[in-house]
Structures are given as structure tokens and as C-alpha cells.
CSV table of C-alpha atoms in Angstrom, one decimal:
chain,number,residue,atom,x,y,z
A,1,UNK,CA,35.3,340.8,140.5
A,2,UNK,CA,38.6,339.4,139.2
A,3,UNK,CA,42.0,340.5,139.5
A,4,UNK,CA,44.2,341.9,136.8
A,5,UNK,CA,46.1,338.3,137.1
A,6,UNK,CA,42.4,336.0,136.2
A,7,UNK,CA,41.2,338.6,133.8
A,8,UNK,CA,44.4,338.4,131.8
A,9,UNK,CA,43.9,334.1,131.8
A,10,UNK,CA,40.4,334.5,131.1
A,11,UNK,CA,40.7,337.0,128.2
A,12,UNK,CA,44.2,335.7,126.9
A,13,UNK,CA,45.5,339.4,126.9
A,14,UNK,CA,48.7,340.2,128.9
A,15,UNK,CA,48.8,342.5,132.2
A,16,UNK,CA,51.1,344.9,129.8
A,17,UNK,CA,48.6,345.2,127.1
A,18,UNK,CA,45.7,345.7,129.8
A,19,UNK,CA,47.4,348.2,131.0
A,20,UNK,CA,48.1,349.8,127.8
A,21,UNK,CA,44.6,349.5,127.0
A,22,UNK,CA,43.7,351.8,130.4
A,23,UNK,CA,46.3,354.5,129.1
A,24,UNK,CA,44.6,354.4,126.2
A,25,UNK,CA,41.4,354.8,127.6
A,26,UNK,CA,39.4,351.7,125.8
A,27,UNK,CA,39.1,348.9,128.7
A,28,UNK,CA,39.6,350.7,132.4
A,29,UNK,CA,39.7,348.6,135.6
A,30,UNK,CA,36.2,348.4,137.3
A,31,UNK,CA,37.5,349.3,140.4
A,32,UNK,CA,41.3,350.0,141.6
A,33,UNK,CA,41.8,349.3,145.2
A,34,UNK,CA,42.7,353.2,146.7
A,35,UNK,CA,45.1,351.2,149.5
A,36,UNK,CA,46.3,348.6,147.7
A,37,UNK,CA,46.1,349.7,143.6
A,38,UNK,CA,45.4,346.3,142.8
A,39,UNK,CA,43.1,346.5,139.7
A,40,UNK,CA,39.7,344.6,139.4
A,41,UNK,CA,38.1,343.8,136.1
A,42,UNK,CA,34.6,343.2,135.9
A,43,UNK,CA,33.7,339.1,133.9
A,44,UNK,CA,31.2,341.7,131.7
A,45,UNK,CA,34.1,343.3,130.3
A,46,UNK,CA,35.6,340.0,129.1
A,47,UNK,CA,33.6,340.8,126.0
A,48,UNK,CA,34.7,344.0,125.5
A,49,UNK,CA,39.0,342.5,125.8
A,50,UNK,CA,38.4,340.4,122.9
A,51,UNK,CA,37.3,342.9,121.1
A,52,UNK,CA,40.2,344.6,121.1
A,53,UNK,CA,42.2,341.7,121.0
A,54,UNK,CA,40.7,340.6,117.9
A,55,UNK,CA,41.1,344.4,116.3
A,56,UNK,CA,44.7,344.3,117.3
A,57,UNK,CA,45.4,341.1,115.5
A,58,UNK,CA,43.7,342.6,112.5
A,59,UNK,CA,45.9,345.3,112.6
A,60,UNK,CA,44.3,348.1,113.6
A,61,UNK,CA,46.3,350.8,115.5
A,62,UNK,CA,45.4,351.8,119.4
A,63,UNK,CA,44.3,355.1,118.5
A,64,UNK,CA,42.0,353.9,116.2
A,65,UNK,CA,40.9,350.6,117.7
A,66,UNK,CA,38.0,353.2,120.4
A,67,UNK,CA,35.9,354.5,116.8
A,68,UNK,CA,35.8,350.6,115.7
A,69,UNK,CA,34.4,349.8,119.1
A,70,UNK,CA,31.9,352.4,118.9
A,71,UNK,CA,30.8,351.1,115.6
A,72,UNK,CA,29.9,347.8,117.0
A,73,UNK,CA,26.3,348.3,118.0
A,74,UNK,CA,26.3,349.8,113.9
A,75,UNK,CA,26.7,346.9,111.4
A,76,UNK,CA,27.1,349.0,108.4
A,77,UNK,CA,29.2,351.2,109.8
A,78,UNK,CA,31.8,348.4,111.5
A,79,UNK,CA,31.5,347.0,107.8
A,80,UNK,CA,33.3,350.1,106.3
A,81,UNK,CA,35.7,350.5,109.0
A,82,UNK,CA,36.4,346.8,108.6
A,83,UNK,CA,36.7,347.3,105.0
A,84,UNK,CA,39.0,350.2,105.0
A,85,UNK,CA,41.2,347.9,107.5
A,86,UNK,CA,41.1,344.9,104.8
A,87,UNK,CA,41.8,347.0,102.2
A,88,UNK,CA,45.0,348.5,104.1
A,89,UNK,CA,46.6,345.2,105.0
A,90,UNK,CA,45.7,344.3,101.0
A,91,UNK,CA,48.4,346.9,100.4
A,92,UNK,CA,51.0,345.8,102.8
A,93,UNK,CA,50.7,342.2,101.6
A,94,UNK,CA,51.0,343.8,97.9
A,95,UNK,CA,54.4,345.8,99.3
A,96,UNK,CA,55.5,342.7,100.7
A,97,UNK,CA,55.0,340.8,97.9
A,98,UNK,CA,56.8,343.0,96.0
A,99,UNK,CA,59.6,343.2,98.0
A,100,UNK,CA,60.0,339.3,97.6
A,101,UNK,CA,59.7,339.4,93.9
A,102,UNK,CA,63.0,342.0,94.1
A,103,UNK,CA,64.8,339.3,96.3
A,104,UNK,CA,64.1,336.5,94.2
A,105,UNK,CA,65.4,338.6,91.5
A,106,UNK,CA,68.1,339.5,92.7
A,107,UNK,CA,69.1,336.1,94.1
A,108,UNK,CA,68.6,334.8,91.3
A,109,UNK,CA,70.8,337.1,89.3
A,110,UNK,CA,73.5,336.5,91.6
A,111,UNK,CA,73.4,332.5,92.0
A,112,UNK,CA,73.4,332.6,87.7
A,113,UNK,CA,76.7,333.3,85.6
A,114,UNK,CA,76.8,337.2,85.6
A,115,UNK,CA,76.9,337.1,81.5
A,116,UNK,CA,74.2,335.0,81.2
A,117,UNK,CA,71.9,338.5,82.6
A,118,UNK,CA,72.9,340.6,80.0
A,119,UNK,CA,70.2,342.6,78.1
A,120,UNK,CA,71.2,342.8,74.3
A,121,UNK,CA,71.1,346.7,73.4
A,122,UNK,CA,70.9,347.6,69.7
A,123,UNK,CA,70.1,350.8,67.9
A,124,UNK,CA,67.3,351.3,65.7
A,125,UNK,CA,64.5,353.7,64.1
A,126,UNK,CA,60.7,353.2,65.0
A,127,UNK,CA,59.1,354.4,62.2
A,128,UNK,CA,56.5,357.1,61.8
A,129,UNK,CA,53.1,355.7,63.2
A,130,UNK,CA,49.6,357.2,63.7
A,131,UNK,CA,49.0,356.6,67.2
A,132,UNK,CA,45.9,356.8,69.6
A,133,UNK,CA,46.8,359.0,72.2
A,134,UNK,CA,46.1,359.3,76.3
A,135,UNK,CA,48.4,361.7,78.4
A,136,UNK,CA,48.0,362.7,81.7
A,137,UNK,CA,49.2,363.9,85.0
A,138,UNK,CA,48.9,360.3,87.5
A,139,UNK,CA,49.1,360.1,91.1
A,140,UNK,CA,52.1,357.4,90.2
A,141,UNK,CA,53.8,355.4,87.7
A,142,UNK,CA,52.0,352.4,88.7
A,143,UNK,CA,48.5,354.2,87.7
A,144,UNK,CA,49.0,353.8,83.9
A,145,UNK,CA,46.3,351.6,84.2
A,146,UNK,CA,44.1,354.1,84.6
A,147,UNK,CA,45.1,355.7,80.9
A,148,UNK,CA,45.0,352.1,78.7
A,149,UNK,CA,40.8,352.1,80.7
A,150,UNK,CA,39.9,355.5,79.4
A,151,UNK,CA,41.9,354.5,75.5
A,152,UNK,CA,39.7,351.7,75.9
A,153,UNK,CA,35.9,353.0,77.6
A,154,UNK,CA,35.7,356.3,74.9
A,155,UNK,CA,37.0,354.1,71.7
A,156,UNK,CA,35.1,351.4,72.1
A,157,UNK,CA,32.2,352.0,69.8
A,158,UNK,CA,34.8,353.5,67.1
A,159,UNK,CA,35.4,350.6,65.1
A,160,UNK,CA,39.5,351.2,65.0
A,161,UNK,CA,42.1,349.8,62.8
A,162,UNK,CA,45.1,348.9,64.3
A,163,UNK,CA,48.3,349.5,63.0
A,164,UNK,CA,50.8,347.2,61.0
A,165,UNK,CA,52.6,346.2,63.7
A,166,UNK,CA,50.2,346.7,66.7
A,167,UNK,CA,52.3,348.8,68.8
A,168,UNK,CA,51.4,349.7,72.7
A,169,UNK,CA,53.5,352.2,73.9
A,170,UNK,CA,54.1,354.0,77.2
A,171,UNK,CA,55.3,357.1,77.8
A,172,UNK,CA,57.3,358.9,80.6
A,173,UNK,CA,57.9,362.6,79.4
A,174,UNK,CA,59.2,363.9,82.9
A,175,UNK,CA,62.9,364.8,83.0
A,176,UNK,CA,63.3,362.9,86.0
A,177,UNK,CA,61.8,360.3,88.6
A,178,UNK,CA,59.2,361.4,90.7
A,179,UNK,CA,57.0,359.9,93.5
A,180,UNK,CA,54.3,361.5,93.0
A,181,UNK,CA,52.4,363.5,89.8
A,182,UNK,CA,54.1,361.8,87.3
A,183,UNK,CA,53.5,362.6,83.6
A,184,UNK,CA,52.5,359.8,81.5
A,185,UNK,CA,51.0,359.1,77.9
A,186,UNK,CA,50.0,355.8,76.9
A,187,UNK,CA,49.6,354.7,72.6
A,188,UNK,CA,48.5,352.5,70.6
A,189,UNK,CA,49.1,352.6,66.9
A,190,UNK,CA,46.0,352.8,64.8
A,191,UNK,CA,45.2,352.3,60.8
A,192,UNK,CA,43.0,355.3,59.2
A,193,UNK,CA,41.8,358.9,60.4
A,194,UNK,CA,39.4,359.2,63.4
A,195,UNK,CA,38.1,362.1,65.6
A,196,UNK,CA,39.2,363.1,69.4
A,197,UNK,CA,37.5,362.0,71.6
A,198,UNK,CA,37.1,363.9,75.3
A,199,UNK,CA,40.7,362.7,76.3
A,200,UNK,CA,41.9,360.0,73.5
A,201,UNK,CA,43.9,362.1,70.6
A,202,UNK,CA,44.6,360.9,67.3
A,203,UNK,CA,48.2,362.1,66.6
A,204,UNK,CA,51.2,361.2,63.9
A,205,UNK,CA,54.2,360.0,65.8
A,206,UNK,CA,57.3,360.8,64.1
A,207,UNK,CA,60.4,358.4,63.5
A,208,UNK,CA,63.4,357.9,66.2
A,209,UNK,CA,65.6,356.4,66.6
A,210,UNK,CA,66.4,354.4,70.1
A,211,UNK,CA,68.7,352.0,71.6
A,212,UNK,CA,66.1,349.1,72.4
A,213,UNK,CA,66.4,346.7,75.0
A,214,UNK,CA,63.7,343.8,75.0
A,215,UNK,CA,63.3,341.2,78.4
A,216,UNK,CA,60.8,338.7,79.4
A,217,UNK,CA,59.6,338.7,82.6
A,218,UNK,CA,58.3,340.9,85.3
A,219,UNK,CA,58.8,344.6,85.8
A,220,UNK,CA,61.1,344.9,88.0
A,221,UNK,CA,63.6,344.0,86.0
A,222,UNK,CA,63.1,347.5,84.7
A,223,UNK,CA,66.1,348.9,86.7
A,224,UNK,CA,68.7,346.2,85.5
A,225,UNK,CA,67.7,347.1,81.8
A,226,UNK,CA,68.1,350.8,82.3
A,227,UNK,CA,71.6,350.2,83.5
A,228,UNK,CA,72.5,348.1,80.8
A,229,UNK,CA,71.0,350.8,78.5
A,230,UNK,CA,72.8,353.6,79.8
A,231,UNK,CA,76.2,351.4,80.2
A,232,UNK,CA,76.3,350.7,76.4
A,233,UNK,CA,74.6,354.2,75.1
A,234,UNK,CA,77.7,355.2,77.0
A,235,UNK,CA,80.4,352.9,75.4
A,236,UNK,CA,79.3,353.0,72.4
A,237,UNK,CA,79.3,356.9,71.4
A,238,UNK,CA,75.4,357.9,72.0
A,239,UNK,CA,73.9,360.4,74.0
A,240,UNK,CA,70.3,360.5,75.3
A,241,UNK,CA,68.2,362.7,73.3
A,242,UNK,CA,64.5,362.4,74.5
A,243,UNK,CA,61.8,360.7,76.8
A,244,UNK,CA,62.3,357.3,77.3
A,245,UNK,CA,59.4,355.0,76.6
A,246,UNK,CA,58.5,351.4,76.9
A,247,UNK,CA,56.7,348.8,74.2
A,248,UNK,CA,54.6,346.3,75.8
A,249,UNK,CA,55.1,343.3,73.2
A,250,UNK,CA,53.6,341.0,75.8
A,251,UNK,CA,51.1,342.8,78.7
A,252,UNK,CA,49.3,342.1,81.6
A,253,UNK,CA,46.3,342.8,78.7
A,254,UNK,CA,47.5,339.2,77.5
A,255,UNK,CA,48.9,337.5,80.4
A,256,UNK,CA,48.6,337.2,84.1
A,257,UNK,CA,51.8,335.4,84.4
A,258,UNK,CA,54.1,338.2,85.1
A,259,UNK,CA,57.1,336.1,83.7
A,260,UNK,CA,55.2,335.6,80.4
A,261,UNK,CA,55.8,339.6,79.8
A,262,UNK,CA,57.7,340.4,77.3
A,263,UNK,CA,58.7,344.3,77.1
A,264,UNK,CA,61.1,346.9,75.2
A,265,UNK,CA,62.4,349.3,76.4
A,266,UNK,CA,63.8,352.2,74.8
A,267,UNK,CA,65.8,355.3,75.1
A,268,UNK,CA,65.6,357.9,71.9
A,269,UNK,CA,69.4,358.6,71.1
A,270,UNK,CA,71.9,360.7,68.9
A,271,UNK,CA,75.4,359.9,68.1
A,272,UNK,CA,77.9,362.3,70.3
């Protein structure tokens, strides 16, 4: 038998955590001295410590760290819960890279001469265009994805035209932001007539006219653009008069290099 002390060297796992792991009910002493209450550990739960060492370092939480144990003596089933954990950690390393890219941005905004990050805002008229058409109700913005694979998996055997110019729009018809059920239609101009398909609709886009906004680089300059929008709609004697939308000139379609995107963004407007 070994004592809490030798049991923590041996297993590289600290008294606190051992302790924690007893609370927790996932690694109990083998014995506890009634006089004394020094704890004993057994060397054939050494095994069983680095388990749950090695599923803390992987980032699985205490209360779920006693079903991966029980999976252990189940390959296919410790696959999935190890694949569930992978994919989790996927997403924090995709927040955090996020984050990062917003820093960088904004560092690099500030270290650069303020006029330099001005977004030229002019007005215009985007012309009537047939339009394929995908609208639906997404978990969140960053599922439009999921509306440009459906244009493209039920018109794929269609043979379409595209348009003069090729335009691939987006679409945001909700009044205002939202986290969650967000309202989005996706379209891409098209040459000629063609029938609906289950969820693609052929449509006829009318003219309007928008203050336009074009950047290269990344999404997230999205939010500096909208100000710079808003800020001149405002000085100049416009008012907002519809659903904004946003032309994708340059996608990740074409381009994996985020700062090889080039995007418009534009705001449908009326003089005041």
C-alpha cells in the first residue's frame, strides 16, 4: 500500500486533485486509516490516476470524466466520447482564433493613421436582376453555408446561365441582430427562365438603390464598415429604407485566404 504522499509521486497527480477525485467519486483511497485518516492507495490504481489525469488534460470536465472511464473496456464507444471531446476543443480553438483575428484587427487599426481605415461610401442603384433564390430560417449567421450547399446540390444538373455581372448576394431580412433563428436568403443572379426546385426559387429582383461600401479582407471587418455606413448615410441626408445585404465579389468559394476577400456591403436607402 502507499501513502497519499508516494501515490501522488508515482502518478504525478497532486494530493489536492486526489482528493478532489474521491469527492468526486472516480479514484477512492483503498483503505483510510479509522485512527489515523491517513489515506492508502493501492499501486493497481496507478492505472486508473492516469487515466484521469490524461482526460483532464484533454479537457474533459469531472462530472463527465466517470462515463469516459466506463467506456474504456468499450473501444467504440470511448471513440465517440473521444470524438465529441475533440470536436468541442475544435470549437474553442475556432473562438479563440477568432478572438485573435479581432485583436490583430484592431491593433492594427490603431497603430495605422486613422484616415488611412476609412471605407469609401457612395450611393448607387443595383439594377433589376433574375436571381436564384434560397431563404431560410438558420440556427445563426455563420450557417449561410448551409443555403449557398442546397443553391448548389438541387441546381446542379440545371445547366444555369449566370447573369451579366455574376452577382452572389446575401441576405439578412430581420429587423434586428439576433443570436439565434436568424433569417437569411442567399442569390445568385442567373441568365434565362428555369423551374423551382424543392427550396431554390427563381425570382426577379427589383432595382435599389444603396449606399455601398466595398473592403478586402476578412469578415470581421464587418462592424467597422457598418459604422462608416451608418455615419455617412447619416451626414449625408439618407435614411435606411430596407434589409441590408452583402455582395460577395471575392468568397471563401474562391479563396481560402481570408484577406484575399473582397466584399460590398450595402444598405438600401432614401433621401430624407
Amino acid at each position: 500500500m502507499l501513502k497519499i504522499g508516494e501515490f501522488s509521486r508515482l502518478s504525478r497527480v497532486s494530493i489536492r486533485s486526489l482528493r478532489r477525485y474521491d469527492e468526486a467519486g472516480l479514484l477512492a483511497p483503498a483503505s483510510i486509516d479509522p485512527f489515523t485518516g491517513y489515506r492508502y492507495y493501492s499501486e493497481r490504481q496507478l492505472p486508473t490516476a492516469n487515466r484521469i489525469r490524461a482526460l483532464r488534460d484533454m479537457g474533459f470536465p469531472l462530472a463527465a470524466v466517470r462515463e469516459v472511464l466506463e467506456c474504456y473496456d468499450d473501444p467504440g464507444a470511448l471513440e465517440r466520447c473521444l470524438l465529441l471531446q475533440q470536436a468541442s476543443a475544435r470549437e474553442v480553438m475556432e473562438e479563440a482564433e477568432r478572438r485573435l483575428r479581432l485583436l490583430d484587427t484592431a491593433l492594427e487599426r490603431l497603430r495605422k493613421d486613422e484616415t488611412m481605415m476609412q471605407y469609401d461610401v457612395t450611393i448607387k442603384t443595383i439594377p433589376e436582376r433574375q436571381v436564384a433564390s434560397v431563404r431560410q430560417i438558420l440556427p445563426s449567421y455563420d450557417r449561410e453555408g448551409d443555403l449557398w450547399s442546397i443553391y448548389c446540390q438541387e441546381t446542379a444538373r440545371m445547366s444555369i446561365q449566370d447573369g451579366n455581372p455574376v452577382l452572389c448576394v446575401a441576405v439578412y431580412h430581420d429587423g434586428e441582430h439576433k443570436e439565434q433563428d436568424v433569417d437569411v436568403e442567399i442569390q445568385r443572379s442567373v441568365a434565362g427562365s428555369y423551374p423551382d426546385t424543392e427550396h431554390v426559387k427563381f425570382k426577379t429582383v427589383p432595382a435599389v438603390q444603396v449606399a455601398s461600401a466595398t473592403f478586402r479582407g476578412s469578415y470581421d471587418q464587418f462592424y467597422a464598415v457598418n459604422e462608416s455606413v451608418a455615419a455617412w448615410v447619416a451626414d449625408n441626408g439618407w435614411t435606411l429604407a430596407g434589409a441590408a445585404f452583402f455582395i460577395y465579389h471575392v468568397s471563401p468559394h474562391d479563396t481560402r485566404n481570408p484577406d484575399e476577400f473582397v466584399t460590398e456591403v450595402c444598405y438600401p436607402v432614401k433621401q430624407k
